[in-house]
Tab-separated table of C-alpha atoms in Angstrom:
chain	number	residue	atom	x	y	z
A	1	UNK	CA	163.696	143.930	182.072
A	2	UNK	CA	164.676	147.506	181.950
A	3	UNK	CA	161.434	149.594	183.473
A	4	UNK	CA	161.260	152.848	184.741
A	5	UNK	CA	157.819	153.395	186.429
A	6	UNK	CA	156.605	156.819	187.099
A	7	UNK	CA	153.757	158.638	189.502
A	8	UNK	CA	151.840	160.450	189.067
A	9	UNK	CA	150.534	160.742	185.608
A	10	UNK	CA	148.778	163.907	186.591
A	11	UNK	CA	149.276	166.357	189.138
A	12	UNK	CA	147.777	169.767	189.611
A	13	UNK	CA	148.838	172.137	192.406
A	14	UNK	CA	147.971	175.936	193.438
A	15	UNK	CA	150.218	178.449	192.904
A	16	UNK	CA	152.844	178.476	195.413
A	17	UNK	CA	152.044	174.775	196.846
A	18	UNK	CA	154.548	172.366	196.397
A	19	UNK	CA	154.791	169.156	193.698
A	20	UNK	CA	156.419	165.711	194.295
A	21	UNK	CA	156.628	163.122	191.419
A	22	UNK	CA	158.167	159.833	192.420
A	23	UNK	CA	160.008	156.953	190.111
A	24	UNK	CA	161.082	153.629	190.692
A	25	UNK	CA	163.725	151.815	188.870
A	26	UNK	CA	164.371	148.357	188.150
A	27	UNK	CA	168.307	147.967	187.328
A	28	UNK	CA	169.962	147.633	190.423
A	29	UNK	CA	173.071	148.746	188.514
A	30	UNK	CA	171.684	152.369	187.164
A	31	UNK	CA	173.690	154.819	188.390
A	32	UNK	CA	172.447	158.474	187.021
A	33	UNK	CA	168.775	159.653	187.029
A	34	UNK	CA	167.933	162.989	185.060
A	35	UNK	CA	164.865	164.680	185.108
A	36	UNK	CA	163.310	166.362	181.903
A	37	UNK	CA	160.816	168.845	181.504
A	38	UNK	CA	158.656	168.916	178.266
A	39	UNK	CA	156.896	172.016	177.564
A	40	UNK	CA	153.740	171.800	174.886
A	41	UNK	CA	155.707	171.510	171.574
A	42	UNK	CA	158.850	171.315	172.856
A	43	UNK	CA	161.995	169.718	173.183
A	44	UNK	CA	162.639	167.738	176.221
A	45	UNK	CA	165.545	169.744	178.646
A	46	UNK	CA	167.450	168.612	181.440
A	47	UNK	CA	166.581	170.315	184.806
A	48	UNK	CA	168.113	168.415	187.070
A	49	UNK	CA	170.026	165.234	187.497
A	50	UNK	CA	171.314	163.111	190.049
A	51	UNK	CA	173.900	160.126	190.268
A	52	UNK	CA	174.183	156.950	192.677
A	53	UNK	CA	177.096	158.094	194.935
A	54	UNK	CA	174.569	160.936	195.904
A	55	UNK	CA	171.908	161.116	197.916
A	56	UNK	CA	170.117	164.459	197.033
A	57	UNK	CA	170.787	167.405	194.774
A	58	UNK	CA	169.317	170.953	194.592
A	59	UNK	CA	168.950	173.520	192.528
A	60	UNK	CA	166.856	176.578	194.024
A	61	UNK	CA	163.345	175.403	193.769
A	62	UNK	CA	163.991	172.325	192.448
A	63	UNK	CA	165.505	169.039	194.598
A	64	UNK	CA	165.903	165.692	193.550
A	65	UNK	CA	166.573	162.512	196.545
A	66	UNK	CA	167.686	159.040	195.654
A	67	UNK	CA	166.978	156.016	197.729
A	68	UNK	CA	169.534	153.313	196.218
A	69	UNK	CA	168.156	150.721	198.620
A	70	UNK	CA	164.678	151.096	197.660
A	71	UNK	CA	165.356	151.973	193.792
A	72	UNK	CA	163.671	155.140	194.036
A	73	UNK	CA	163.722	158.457	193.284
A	74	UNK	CA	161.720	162.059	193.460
A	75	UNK	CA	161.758	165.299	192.166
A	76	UNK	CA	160.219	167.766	194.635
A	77	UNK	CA	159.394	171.720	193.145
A	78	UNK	CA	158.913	173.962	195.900
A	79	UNK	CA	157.029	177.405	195.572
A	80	UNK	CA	155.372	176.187	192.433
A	81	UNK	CA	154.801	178.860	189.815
A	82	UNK	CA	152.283	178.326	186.713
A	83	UNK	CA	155.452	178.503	184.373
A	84	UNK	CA	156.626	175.070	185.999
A	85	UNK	CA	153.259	173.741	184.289
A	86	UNK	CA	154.822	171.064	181.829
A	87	UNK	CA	155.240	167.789	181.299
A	88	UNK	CA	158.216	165.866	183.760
A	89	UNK	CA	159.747	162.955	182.831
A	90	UNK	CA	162.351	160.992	185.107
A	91	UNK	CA	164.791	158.354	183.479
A	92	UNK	CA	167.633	156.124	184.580
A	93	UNK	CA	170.651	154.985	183.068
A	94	UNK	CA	170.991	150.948	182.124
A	95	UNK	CA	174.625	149.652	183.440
A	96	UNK	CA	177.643	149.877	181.609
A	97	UNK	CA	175.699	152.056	178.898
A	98	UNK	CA	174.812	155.845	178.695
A	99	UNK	CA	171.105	154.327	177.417
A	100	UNK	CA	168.389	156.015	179.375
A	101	UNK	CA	165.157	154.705	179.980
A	102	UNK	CA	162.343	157.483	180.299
A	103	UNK	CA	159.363	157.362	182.595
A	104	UNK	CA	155.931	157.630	181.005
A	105	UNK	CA	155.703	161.419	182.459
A	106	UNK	CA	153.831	163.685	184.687
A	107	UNK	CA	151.819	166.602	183.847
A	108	UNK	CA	152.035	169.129	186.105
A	109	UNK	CA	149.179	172.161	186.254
A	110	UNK	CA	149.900	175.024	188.391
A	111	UNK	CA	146.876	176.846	188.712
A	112	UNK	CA	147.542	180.966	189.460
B	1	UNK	CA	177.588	176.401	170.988
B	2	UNK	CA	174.492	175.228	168.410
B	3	UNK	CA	172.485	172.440	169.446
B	4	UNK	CA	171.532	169.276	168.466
B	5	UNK	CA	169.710	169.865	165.222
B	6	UNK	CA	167.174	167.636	163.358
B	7	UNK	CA	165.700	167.768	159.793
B	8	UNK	CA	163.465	167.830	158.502
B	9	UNK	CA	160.772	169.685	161.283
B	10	UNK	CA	157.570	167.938	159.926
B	11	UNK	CA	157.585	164.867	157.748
B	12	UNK	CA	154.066	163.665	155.951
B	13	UNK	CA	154.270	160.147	154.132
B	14	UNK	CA	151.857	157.556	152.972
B	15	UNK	CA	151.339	153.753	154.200
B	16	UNK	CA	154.234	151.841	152.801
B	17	UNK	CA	156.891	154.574	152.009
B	18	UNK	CA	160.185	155.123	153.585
B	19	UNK	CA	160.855	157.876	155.769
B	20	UNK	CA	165.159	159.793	156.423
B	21	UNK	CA	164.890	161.539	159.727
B	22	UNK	CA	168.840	163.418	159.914
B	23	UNK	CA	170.440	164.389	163.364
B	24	UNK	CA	173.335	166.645	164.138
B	25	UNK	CA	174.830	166.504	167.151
B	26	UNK	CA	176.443	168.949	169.292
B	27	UNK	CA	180.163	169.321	168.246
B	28	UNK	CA	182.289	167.537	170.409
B	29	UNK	CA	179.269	164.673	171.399
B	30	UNK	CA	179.698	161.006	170.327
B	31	UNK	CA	176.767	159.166	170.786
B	32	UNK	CA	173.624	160.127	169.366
B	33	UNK	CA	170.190	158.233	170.563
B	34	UNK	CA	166.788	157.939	169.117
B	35	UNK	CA	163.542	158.135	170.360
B	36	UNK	CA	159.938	157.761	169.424
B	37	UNK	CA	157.163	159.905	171.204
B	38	UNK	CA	154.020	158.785	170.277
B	39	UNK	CA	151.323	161.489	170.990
B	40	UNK	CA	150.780	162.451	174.557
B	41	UNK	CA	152.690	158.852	175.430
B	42	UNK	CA	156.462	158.995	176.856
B	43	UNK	CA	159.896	158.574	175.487
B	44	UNK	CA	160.397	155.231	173.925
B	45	UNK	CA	164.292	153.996	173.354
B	46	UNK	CA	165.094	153.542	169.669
B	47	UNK	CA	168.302	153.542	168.503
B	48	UNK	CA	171.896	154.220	169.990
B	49	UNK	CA	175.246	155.235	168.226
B	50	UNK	CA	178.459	155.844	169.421
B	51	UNK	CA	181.703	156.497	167.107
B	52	UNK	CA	179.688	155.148	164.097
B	53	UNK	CA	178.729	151.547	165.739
B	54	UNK	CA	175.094	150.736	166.579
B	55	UNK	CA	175.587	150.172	170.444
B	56	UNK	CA	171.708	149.325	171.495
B	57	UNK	CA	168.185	149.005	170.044
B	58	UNK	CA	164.681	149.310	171.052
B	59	UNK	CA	161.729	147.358	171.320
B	60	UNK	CA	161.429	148.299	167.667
B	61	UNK	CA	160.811	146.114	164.469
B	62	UNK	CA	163.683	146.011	161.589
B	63	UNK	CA	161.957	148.409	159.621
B	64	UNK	CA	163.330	151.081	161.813
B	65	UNK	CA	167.247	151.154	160.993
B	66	UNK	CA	169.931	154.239	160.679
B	67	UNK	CA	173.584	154.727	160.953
B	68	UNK	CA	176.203	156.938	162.188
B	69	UNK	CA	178.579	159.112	160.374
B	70	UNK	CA	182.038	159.878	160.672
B	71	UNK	CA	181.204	163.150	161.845
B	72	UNK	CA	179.121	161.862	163.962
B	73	UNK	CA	175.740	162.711	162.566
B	74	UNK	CA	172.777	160.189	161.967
B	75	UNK	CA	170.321	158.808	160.233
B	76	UNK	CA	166.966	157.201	161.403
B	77	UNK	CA	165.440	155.325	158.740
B	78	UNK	CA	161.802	153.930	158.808
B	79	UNK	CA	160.668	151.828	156.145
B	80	UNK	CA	157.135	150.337	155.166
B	81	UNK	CA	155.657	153.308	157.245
B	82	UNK	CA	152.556	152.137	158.873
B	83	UNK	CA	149.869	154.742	160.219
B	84	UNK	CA	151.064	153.798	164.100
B	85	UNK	CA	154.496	155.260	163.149
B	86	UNK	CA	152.702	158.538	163.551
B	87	UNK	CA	154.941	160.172	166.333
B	88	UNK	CA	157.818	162.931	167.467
B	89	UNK	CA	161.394	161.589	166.709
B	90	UNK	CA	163.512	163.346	169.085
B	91	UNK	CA	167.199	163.073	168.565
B	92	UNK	CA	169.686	163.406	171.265
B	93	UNK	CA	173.339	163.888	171.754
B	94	UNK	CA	175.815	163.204	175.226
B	95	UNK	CA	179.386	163.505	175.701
B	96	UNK	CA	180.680	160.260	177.175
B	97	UNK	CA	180.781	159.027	180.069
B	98	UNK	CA	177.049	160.113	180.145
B	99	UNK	CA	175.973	163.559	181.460
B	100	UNK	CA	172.560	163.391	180.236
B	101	UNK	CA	171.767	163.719	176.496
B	102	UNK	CA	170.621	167.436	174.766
B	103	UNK	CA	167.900	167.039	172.647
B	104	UNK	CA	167.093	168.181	169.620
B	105	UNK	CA	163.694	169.382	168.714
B	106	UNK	CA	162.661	166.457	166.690
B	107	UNK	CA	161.017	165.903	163.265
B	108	UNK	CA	157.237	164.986	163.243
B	109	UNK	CA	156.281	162.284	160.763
B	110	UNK	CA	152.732	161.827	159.675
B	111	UNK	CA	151.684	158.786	158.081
């Protein structure tokens, strides 16, 4: 079925260190993978996407690599400040449909 | 531009009522997609519309139901609330073919 799977569910990093959180997919068909960051009480927002003709993406600190073959996919935050402390979701699209499925999310801590 | 909107912000109902969540989408966006967030849990897939059709459904019982209107707005409906229905309803909007949805803030129901 459609599953997005998402590590890891916690992640705390100094100040200035760098974060990776990794997904895996499971439609071989998906072809666009957005990544949404979740602040305490707040809405969901796009930070990044990516789609299957590409291979990586990136936007200052933020990067985001695909690996089609393998069905997965990162999102890597260099220079980590404590204002990047949130929660990260990843999602995938399912074929032929703009439906995403989510992730189960990743907190992030940057510690100062 | 104004966002996607949602109404109301909090919702508090008792085992057994109904509960109307409302969405407005960003003008010029189609499909509109619901999702529950149970608390600290992820984004589960509710409900999709696109030019006032129901396109896709959840893992969700037929107590949860809504429509689309023609201007493009949208209705989650939950009825026979039961306490686990407790969650964030986030709304979100896209403009077709897909470049990632814009969400609103939600409505939180309490049951």
């Amino acid at each position: 079925g459609e599953n997005v799977e998402q590590h890891p569910s916690t992640l705390s990093v100094q100040e200035g260190d760098s974060a990776v959180i990794k997904c895996t997919y499971s439609d071989s068909a998906s072809n666009y993978f957005p990544w949404y960051k979740q602040e305490l009480g707040k809405r969901p927002q796009l930070i990044i996407d990516i789609r299957s003709n590409v291979g990586e993406k990136k936007d200052q600190r933020i990067a985001v690599t695909l690996n089609k073959t393998a069905k997965h996919f990162s999102l890597h935050i260099t220079e980590t400040q404590p204002e990047d402390s949130a929660v990260y979701f990843c999602a995938a699209s399912i074929k032929n449909t703009d439906k995403l499925i989510f992730g189960t999310g990743t907190r992030l801590q940057v510690f100062p | 531009e104004a966002g996607v909107t949602q109404s109301p912000t909090h919702l508090i109902k008792t085992r057994g009522q109904q509960a109307t969540l409302r969405c407005s989408p960003i003008s010029g966006h189609t499909s509109v997609y619901w999702y529950q967030q149970a608390l600290g849990l992820g984004l589960q897939f509710l409900l999709w519309y696109d030019e006032g059709e129901e396109r896709n459904r959840g893992n969700f019982p037929p107590r949860f139901s809504g429509r689309q209107f023609p201007n493009y707005s949208s209705e989650l409906n939950v009825n026979a609330l039961e306490l686990e229905d407790s969650a964030l309803y986030l709304c979100a909007s896209s403009y077709r073919p897909g470049r990632g949805y814009t969400f609103g803030s939600g409505t939180r129901l309490t049951v």
